[in-house]
Short mmCIF file of C-alpha atoms in Angstrom, two decimals:
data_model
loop_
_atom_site.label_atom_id
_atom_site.label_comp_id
_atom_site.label_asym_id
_atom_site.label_seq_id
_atom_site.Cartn_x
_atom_site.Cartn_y
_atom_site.Cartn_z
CA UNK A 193 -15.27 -47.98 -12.86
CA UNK A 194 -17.25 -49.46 -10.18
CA UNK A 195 -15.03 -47.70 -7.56
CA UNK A 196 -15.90 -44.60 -9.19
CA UNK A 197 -19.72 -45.26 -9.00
CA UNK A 198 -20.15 -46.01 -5.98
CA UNK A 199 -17.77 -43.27 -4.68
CA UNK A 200 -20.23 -40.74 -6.94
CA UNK A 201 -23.29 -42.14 -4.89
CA UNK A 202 -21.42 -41.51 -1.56
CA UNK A 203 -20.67 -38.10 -1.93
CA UNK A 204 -24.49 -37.42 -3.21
CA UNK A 205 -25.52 -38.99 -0.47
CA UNK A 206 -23.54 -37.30 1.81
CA UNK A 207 -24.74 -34.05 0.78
CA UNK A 208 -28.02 -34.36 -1.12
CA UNK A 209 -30.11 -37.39 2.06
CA UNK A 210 -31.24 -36.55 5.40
CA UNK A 211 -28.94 -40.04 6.89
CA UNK A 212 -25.98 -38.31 4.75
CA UNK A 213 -26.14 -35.12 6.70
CA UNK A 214 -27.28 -36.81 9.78
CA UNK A 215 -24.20 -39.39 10.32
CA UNK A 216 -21.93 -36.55 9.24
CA UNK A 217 -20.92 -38.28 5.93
CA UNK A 218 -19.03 -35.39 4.37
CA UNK A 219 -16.78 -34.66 6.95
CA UNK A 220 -15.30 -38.12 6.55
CA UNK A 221 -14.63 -37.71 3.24
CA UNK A 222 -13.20 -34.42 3.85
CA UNK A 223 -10.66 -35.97 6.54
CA UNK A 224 -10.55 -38.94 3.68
CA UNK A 225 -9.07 -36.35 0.65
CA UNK A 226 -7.08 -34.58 3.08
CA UNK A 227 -5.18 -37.50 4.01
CA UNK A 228 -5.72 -38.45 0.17
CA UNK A 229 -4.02 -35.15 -0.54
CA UNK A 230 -0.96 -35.41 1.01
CA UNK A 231 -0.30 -39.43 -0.07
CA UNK A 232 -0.99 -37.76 -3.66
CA UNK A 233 2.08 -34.82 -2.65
CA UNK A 234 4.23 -37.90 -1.88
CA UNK A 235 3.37 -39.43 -4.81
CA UNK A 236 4.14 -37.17 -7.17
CA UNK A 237 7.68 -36.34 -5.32
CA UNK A 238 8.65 -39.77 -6.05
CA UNK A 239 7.28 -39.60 -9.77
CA UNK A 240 9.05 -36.40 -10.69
CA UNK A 241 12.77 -38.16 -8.96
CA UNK A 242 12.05 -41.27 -10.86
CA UNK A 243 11.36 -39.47 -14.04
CA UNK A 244 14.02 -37.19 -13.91
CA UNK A 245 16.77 -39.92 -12.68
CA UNK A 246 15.76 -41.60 -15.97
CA UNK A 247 16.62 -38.42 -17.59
CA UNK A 248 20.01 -38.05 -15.74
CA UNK A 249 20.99 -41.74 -17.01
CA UNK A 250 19.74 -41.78 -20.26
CA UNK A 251 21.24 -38.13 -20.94
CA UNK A 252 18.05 -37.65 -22.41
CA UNK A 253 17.43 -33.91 -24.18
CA UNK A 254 17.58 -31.14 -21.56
CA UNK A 255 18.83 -33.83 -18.65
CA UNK A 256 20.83 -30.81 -17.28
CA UNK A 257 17.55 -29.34 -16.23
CA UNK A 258 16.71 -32.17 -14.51
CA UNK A 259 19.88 -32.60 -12.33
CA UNK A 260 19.30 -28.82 -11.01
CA UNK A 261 15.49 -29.61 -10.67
CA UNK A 262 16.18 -32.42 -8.10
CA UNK A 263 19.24 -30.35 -6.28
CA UNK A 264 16.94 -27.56 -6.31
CA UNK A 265 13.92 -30.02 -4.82
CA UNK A 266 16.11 -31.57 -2.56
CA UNK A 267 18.32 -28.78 -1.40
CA UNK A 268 14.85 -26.83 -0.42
CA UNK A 269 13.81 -29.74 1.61
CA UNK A 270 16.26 -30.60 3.52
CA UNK A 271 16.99 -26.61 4.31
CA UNK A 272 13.53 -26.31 4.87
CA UNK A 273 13.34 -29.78 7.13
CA UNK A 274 16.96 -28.57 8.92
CA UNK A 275 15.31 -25.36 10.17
CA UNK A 276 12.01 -26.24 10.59
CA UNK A 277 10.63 -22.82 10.06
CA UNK A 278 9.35 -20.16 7.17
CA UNK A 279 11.91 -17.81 8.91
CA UNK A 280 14.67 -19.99 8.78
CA UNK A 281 17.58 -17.96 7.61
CA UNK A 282 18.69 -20.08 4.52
CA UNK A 283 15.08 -21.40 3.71
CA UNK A 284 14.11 -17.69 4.25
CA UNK A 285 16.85 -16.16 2.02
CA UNK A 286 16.55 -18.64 -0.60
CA UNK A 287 12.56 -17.74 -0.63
CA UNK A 288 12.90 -13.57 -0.60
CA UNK A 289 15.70 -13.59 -2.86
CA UNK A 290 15.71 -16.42 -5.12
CA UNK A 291 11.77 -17.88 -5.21
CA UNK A 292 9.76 -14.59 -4.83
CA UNK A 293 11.65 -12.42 -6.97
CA UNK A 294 11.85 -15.04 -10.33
CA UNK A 295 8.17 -15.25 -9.56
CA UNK A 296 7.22 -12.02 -9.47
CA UNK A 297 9.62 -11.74 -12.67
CA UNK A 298 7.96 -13.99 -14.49
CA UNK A 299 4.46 -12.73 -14.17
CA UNK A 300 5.67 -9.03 -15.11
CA UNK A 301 7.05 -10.45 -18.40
CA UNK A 302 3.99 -10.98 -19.63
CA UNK A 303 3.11 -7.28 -19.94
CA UNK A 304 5.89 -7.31 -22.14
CA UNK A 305 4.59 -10.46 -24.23
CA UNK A 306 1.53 -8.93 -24.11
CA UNK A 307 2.34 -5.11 -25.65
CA UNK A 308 3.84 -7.10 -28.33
CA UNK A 309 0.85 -9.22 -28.91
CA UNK A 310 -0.90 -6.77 -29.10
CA UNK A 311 0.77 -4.71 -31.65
CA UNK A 312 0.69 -8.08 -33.67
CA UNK A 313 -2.87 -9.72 -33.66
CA UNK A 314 -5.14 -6.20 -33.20
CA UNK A 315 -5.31 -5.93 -37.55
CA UNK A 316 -8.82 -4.43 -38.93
CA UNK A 317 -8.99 -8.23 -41.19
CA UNK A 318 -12.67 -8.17 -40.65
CA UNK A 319 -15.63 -6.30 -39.23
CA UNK A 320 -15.23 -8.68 -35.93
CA UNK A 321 -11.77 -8.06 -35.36
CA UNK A 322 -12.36 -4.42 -36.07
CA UNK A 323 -14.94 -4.48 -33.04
CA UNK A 324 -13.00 -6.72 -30.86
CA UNK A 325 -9.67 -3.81 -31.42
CA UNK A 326 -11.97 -0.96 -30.83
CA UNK A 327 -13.08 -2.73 -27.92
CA UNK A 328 -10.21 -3.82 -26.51
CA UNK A 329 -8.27 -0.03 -26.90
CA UNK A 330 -11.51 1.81 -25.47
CA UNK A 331 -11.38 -0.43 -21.93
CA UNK A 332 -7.79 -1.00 -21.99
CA UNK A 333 -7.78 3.05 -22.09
CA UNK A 334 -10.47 3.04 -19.40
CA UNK A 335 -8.79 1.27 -16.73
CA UNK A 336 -5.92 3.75 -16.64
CA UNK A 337 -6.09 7.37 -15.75
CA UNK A 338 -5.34 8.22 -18.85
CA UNK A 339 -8.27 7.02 -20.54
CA UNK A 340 -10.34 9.30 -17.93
CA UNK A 341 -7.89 12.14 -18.60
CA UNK A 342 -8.44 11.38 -22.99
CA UNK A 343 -12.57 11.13 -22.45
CA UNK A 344 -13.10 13.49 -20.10
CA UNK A 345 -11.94 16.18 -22.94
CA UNK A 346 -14.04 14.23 -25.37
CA UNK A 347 -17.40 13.50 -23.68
CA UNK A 348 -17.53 15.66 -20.24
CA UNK A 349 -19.67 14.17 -17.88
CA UNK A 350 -20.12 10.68 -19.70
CA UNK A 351 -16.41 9.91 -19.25
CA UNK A 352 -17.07 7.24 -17.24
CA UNK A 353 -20.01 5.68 -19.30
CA UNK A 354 -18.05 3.88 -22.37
CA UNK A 355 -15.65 1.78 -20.03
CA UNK A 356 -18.71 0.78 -16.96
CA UNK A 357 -20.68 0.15 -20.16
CA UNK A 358 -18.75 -1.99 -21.85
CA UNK A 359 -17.65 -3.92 -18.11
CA UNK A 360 -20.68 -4.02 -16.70
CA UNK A 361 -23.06 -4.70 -19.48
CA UNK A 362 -21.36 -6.41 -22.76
CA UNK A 363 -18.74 -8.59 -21.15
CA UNK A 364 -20.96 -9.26 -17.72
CA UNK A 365 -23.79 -10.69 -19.99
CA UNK A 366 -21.20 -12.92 -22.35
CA UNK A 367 -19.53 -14.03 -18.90
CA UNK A 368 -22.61 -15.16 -17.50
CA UNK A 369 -23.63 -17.22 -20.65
CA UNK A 370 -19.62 -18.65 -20.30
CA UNK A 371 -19.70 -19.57 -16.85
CA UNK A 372 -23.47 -21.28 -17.43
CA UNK A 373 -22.51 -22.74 -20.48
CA UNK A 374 -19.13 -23.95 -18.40
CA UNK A 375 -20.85 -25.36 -15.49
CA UNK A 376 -23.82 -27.14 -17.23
CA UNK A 377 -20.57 -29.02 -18.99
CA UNK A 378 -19.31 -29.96 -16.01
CA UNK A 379 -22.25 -31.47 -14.34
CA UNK A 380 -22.86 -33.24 -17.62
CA UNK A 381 -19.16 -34.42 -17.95
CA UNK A 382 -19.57 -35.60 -14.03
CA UNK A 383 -22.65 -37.56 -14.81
CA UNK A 384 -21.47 -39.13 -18.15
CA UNK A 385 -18.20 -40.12 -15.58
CA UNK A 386 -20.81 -41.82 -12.67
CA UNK A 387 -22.81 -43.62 -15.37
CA UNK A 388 -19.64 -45.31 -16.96
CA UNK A 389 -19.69 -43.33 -20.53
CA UNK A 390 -16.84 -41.33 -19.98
CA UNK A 391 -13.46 -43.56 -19.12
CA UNK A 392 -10.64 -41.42 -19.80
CA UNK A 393 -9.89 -41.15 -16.10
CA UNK A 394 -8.91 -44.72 -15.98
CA UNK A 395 -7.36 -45.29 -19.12
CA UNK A 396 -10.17 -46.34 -21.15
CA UNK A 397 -11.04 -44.87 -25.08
CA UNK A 398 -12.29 -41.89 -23.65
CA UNK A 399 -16.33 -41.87 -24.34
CA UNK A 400 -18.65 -44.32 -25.32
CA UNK B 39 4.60 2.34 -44.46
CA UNK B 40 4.25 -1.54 -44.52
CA UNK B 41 7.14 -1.09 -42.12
CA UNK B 42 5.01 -0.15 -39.92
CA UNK B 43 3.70 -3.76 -39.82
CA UNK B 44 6.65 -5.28 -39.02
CA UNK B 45 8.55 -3.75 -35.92
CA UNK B 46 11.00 -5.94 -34.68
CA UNK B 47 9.58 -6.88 -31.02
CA UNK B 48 13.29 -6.18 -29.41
CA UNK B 49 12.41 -2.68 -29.91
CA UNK B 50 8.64 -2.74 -28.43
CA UNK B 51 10.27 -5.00 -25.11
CA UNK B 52 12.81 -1.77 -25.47
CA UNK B 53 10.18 0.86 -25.72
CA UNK B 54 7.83 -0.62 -22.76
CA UNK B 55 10.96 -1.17 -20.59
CA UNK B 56 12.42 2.92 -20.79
CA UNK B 57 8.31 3.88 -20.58
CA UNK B 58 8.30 1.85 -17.23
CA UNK B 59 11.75 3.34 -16.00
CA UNK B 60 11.14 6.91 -17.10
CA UNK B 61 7.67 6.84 -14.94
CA UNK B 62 9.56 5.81 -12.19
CA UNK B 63 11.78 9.20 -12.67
CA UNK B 64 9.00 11.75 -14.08
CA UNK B 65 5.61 10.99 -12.37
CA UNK B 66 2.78 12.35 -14.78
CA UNK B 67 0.74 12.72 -11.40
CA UNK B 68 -2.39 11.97 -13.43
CA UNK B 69 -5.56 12.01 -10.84
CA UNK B 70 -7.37 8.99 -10.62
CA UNK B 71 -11.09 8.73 -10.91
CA UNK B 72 -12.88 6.57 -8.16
CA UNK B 73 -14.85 3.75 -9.73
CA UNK B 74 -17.94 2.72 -8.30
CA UNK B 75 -17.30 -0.66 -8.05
CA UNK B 76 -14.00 0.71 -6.08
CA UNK B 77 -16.22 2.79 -3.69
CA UNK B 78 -18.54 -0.26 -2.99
CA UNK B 79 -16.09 -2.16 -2.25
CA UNK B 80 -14.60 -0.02 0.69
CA UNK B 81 -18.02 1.20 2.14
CA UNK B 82 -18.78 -2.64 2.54
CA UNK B 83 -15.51 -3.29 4.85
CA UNK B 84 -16.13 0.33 6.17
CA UNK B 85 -19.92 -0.18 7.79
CA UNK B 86 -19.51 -3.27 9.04
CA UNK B 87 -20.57 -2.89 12.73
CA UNK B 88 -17.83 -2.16 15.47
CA UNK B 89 -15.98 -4.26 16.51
CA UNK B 90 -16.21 -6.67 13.86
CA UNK B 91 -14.03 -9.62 13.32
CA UNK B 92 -13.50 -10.50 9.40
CA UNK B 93 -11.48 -13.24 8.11
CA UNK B 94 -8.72 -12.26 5.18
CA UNK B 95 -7.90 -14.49 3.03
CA UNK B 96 -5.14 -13.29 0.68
CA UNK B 97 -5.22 -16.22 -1.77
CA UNK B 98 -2.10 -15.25 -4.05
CA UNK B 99 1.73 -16.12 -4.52
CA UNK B 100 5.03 -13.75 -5.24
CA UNK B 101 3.37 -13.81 -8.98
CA UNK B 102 0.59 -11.29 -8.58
CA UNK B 103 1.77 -9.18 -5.67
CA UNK B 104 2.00 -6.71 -7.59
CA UNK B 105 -1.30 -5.63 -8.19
CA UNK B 106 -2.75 -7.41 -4.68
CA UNK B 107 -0.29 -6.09 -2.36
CA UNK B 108 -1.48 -2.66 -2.14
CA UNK B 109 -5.09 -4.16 -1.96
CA UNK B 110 -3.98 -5.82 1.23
CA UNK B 111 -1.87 -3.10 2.69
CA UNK B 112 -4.94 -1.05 2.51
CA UNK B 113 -7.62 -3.79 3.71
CA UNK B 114 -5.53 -4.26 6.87
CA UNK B 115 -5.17 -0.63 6.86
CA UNK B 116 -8.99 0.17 6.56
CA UNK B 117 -9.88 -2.61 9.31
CA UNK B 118 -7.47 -1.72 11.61
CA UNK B 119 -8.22 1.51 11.70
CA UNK B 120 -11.91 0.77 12.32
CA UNK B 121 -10.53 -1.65 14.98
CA UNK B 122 -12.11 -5.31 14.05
CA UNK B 123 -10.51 -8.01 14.64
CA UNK B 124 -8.64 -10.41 12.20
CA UNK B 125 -8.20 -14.08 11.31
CA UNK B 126 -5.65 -13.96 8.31
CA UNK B 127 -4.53 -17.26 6.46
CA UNK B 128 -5.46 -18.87 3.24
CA UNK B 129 -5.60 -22.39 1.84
CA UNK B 130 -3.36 -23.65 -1.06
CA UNK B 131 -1.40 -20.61 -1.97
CA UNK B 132 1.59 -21.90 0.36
CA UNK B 133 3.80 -19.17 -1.61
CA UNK B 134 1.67 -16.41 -0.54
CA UNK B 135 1.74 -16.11 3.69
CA UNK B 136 5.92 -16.10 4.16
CA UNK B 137 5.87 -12.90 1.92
CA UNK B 138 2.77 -11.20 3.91
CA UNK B 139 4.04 -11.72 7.36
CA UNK B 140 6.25 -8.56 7.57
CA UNK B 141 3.91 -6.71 6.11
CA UNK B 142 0.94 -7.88 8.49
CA UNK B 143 3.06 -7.98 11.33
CA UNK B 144 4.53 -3.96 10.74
CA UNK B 145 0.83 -2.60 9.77
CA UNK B 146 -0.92 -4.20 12.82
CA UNK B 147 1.77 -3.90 15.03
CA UNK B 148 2.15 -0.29 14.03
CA UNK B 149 -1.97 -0.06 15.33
CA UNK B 150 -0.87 -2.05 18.46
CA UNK B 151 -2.44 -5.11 17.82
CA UNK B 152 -1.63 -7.87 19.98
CA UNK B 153 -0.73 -11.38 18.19
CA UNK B 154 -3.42 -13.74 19.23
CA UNK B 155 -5.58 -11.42 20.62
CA UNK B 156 -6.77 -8.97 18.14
CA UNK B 157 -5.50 -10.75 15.16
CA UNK B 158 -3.98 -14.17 14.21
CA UNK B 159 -2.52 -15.55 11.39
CA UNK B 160 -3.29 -19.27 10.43
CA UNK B 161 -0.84 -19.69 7.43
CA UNK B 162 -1.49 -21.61 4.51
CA UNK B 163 -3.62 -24.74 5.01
CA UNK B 164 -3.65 -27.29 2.38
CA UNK B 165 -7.02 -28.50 0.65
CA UNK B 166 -8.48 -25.94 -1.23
CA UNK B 167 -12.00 -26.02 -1.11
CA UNK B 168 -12.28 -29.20 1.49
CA UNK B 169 -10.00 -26.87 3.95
CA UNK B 170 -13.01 -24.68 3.28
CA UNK B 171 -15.50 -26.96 4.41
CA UNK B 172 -13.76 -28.00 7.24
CA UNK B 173 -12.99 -24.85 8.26
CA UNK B 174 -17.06 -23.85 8.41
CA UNK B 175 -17.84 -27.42 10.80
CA UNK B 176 -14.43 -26.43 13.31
CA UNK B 177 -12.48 -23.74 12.69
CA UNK B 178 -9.57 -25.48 15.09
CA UNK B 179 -9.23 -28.99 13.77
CA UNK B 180 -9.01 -27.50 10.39
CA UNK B 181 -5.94 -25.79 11.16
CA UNK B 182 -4.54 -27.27 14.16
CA UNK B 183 -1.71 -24.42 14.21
CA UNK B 184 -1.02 -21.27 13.74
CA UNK B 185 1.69 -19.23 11.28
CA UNK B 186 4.30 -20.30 13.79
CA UNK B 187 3.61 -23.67 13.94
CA UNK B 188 1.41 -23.23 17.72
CA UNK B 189 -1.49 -25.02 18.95
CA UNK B 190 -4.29 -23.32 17.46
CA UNK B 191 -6.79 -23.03 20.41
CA UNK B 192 -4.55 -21.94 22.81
CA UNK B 193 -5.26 -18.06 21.37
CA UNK B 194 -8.02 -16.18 22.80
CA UNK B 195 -9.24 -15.07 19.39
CA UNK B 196 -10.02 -18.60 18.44
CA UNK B 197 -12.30 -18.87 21.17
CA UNK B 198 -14.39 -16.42 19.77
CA UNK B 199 -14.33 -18.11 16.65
CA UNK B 200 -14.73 -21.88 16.81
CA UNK B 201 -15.77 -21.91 13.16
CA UNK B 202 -16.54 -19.70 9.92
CA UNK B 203 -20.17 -18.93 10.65
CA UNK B 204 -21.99 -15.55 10.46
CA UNK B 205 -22.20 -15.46 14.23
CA UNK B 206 -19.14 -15.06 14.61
CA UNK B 207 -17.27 -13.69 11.28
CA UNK B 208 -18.87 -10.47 9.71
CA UNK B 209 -17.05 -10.37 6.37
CA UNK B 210 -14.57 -12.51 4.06
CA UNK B 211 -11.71 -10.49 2.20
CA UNK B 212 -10.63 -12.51 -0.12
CA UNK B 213 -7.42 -11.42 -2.51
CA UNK B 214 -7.83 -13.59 -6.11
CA UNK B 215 -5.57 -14.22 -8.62
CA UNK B 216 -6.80 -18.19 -9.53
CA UNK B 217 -8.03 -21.45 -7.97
CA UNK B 218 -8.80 -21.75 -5.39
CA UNK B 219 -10.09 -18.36 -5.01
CA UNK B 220 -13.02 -15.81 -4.41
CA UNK B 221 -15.59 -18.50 -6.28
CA UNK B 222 -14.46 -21.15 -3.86
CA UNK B 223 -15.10 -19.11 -0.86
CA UNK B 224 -18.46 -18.25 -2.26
CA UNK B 225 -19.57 -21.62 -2.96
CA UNK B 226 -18.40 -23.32 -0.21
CA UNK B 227 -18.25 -20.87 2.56
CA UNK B 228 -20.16 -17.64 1.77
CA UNK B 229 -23.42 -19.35 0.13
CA UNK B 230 -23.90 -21.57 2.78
CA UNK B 231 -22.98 -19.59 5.98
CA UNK B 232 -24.29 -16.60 4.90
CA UNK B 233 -20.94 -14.58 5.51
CA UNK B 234 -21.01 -11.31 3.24
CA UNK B 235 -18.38 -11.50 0.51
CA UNK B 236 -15.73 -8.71 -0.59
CA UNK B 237 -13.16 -9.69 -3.18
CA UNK B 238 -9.95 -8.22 -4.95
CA UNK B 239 -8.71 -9.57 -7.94
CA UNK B 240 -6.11 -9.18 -10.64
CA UNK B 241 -7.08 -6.92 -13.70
CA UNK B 242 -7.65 -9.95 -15.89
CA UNK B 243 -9.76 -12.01 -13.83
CA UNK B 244 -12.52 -8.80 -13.35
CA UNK B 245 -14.51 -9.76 -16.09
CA UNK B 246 -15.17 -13.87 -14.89
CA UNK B 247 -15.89 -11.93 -11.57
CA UNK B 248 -18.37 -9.13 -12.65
CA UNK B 249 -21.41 -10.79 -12.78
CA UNK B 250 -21.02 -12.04 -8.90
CA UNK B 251 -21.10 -8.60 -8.07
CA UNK B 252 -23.89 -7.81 -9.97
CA UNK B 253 -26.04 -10.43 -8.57
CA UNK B 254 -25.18 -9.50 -5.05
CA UNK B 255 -23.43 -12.57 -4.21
CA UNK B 256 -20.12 -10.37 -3.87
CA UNK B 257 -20.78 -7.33 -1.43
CA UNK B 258 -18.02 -5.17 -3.13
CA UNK B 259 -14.98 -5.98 -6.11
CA UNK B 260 -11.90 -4.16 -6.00
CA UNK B 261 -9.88 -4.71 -10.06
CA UNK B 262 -6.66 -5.20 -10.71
CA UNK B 263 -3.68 -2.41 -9.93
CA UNK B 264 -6.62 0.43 -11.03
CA UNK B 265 -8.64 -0.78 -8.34
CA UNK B 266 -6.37 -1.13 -5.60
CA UNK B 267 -5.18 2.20 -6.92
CA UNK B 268 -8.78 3.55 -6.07
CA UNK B 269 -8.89 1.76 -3.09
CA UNK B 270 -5.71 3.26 -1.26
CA UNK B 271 -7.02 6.62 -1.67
CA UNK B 272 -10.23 5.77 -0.51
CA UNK B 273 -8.47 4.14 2.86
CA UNK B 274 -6.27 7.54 2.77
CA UNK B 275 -2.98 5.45 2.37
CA UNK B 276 -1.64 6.35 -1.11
CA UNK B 277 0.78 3.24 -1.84
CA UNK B 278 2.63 1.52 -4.21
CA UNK B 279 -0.76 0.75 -6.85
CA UNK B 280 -1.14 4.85 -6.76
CA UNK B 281 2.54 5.36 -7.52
CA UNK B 282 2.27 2.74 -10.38
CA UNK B 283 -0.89 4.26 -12.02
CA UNK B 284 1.26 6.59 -14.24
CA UNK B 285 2.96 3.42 -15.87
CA UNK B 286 -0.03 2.36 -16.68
CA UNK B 287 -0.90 4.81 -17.96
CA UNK B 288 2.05 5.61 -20.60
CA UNK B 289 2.21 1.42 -21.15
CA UNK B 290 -1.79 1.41 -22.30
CA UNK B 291 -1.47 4.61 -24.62
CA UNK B 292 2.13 2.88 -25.84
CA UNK B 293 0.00 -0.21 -26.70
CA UNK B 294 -2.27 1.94 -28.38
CA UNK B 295 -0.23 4.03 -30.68
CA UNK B 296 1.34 0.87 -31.73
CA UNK B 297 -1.95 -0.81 -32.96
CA UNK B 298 -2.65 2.04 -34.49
CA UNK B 299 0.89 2.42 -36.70
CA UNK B 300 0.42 -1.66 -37.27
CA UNK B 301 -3.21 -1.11 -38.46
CA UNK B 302 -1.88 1.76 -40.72
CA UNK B 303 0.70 -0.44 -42.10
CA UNK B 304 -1.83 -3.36 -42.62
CA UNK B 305 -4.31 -1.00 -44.60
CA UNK B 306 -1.33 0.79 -46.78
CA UNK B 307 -0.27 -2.80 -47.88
CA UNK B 308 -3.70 -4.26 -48.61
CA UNK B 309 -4.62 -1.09 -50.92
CA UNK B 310 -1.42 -1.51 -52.88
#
């Protein structure tokens, strides 16, 4: 706890005093979680083998998954280590073909998840959810031609107004209270962490 | 009718996947409306004064290509074509730069760019918003290397750049689809340099993103697939997010017709 006090007061006096800015304070700390940064990579390359040799021994549940998760984590390095370049041909291939394409894969799923979500939660239960549908159809319409094509035939010239309204003034003022209301919590949660209340971090009851 | 509440989800994942294929096949060719937020956007990149140099920062992975690949196509398209020069590299998306350097490499090439010269690319740099930081005290010992693994400063274009400050950059592009992102760059490069800020983001993200715009902080905001859509035909280089706009379209009034028949079969069942 006291480590994480006075670590608090240097980085606010790094960037909030005139000697802070002077003697260049932040840009050792910088160089300091860089070098942090990569220790914490290493780290947690030896925590997932140790876990996952555990797994392998114990032929814990799913252990399978963890015997291709360290060939996989392996294999990559040493590939990528071997040749010593993005263009590589294997470390290459394997990244086109294999990495990029189950990635891009498993992002476009989720318009499939999604569609059926939809279908599934978007019931007129109560006058909310009846709002929140209507709202959701009339700017999920809007953001694809067509939505223009559907109000252009129903309102002319104001085609454009339901969607920009609804963007630009309804969600842009509930954002703004969100991302207030988000950061006021952090700088609370960061100051309840400096003064000692809040312990979770190192394994304490959480708050006091 | 109550049915019509429960369709088995096989056959929506059917229906979506034949709508996607069939658009491939029979284009609707629907026009599409420029936003805007779109047209801000591009006349922010566009009157920047010649011979600019801007810094990209596509800050994305294979995941949301997708919808920010055509937004980058066009953003190298748009600045080569009004000739400024470009730094291109991000910081913690190390997924993101092996997939762009074809494409950066056959657009700019294609404009004869020279590597080092007119444009660079810096790779992926690890520490997020620290590599940020860095990167606005010395621009070189942040990196220390290019794409290809070469000494930074030995490139001409570095020497015109020795660190992300207004004097020397006129405009961050930054491609979003998480952290760190577009809010990063504002808060710890934008804000306090005073470099003018144009983003692209995925479709979902536009609403957290909205309100930067708004309050100027953001000097244009180009959404999701719609956006980029916009975009390209603003640029004049019709792409990929053009092309897709008519799947879209058929997968949004799909989604629609299907809350519809689920809403009818909720209200049937709670009359009876």
């Amino acid at each position: 706890m006291i480590l994480t006090v006075l670590s608090s007061l240097v980085v606010i006096f790094s960037q909030y005093f005139y000697l802070g800015k002077q003697w260049n304070l932040m840009e050792y700390l910088n160089n300091w979680f860089q070098i942090s940064y990569a220790v914490a990579l290493a780290l947690g390359f030896v925590n997932l083998t140790v876990i996952h040799w555990k797994n392998i021994q114990r032929k814990r549940e799913g252990w399978v998954f963890s015997i291709i998760l360290l060939l996989t984590m392996y294999g990559y390095l040493i590939v990528g280590l071997a040749e010593w370049s993005f263009e590589g041909p294997i470390f290459g291939w394997i990244y086109e073909n294999i990495m990029a394409a189950l990635s891009a894969a498993i992002f476009s799923m989720v318009a499939f998840f999604i569609t059926s979500a939809a279908y599934r939660a978007f019931r007129v239960r109560t006058k909310e959810a009846t709002i929140l549908l209507v709202c959701a159809v009339l700017v999920m319409l809007g953001r694809a031609p067509i939505g223009d094509a559907i109000w252009k035939s129903w309102l002319g010239g104001w085609s454009g107004f339901v969607n920009q309204w609804m963007m630009g003034t309804l969600n842009m003022a509930a954002m703004r209270a969100i991302t207030l209301g988000a950061y006021v919590g952090g700088f609370a949660t960061a100051l309840r962490i400096m003064l000692g209340l809040e312990r979770a971090h190192i394994g304490g009851t959480g708050t006091q | 009718m109550e049915r019509l509440m429960k369709i088995d989800r096989r056959i929506i994942y059917l229906i979506a996947a034949a709508l996607v294929i069939l658009t491939l096949f029979v284009p609707l060719g629907l026009p599409v409306k420029i936003s805007d937020m779109t047209r801000g956007a591009y006349s922010a990149i566009e009157n920047l004064p010649d011979g600019s140099l801007v810094f990209i920062a596509p800050m994305y992975d294979p995941g949301a290509r997708g919808e920010l690949d055509p937004m980058f196509v066009a953003m190298l398209h748009q600045c080569a074509k009004r000739g400024y020069k470009m730094l291109i590299g991000n910081t913690s998306w190390t997924l993101g730069v092996q997939m762009l350097h074809p494409i950066v490499t056959d657009i700019l090439g294609d404009y004869g760019y020279t590597y080092g010269e007119d444009y660079i690319e810096l790779g992926s740099k690890p520490g997020g918003s620290i590599w940020m930081q860095q990167a606005t005290n010395d621009l070189v010992t942040a990196c220390i290397t290019d794409y290809n693994n070469q000494p930074l400063a030995q490139f001409p274009i570095i020497s015109q750049v020795p660190k992300l400050a207004a004097e020397y950059v006129d405009a961050i592009l930054v491609l979003d689809c998480g952290t760190p992102g577009a809010r990063e760059w504002l808060t710890y490069v934008s804000t306090p340099t005073g470099i003018p800020l144009v983003v692209g983001v995925i479709q979902m993200s536009v609403p957290e993103h909205t309100p930067f715009l708004d309050s100027g902080q953001y000097k244009g905001l180009i959404g999701g697939s719609r956006g980029a859509a916009e975009y390209e035909l603003l640029v004049g280089k019709p792409g990929k997010a053009v092309k897709s706009q008519d799947t879209m379209s058929v997968i949004a009034l799909m989604v629609t017709l299907f809350i519809i028949l689920g809403n009818i079969g909720y209200l049937t069942s709670r009359k009876k």
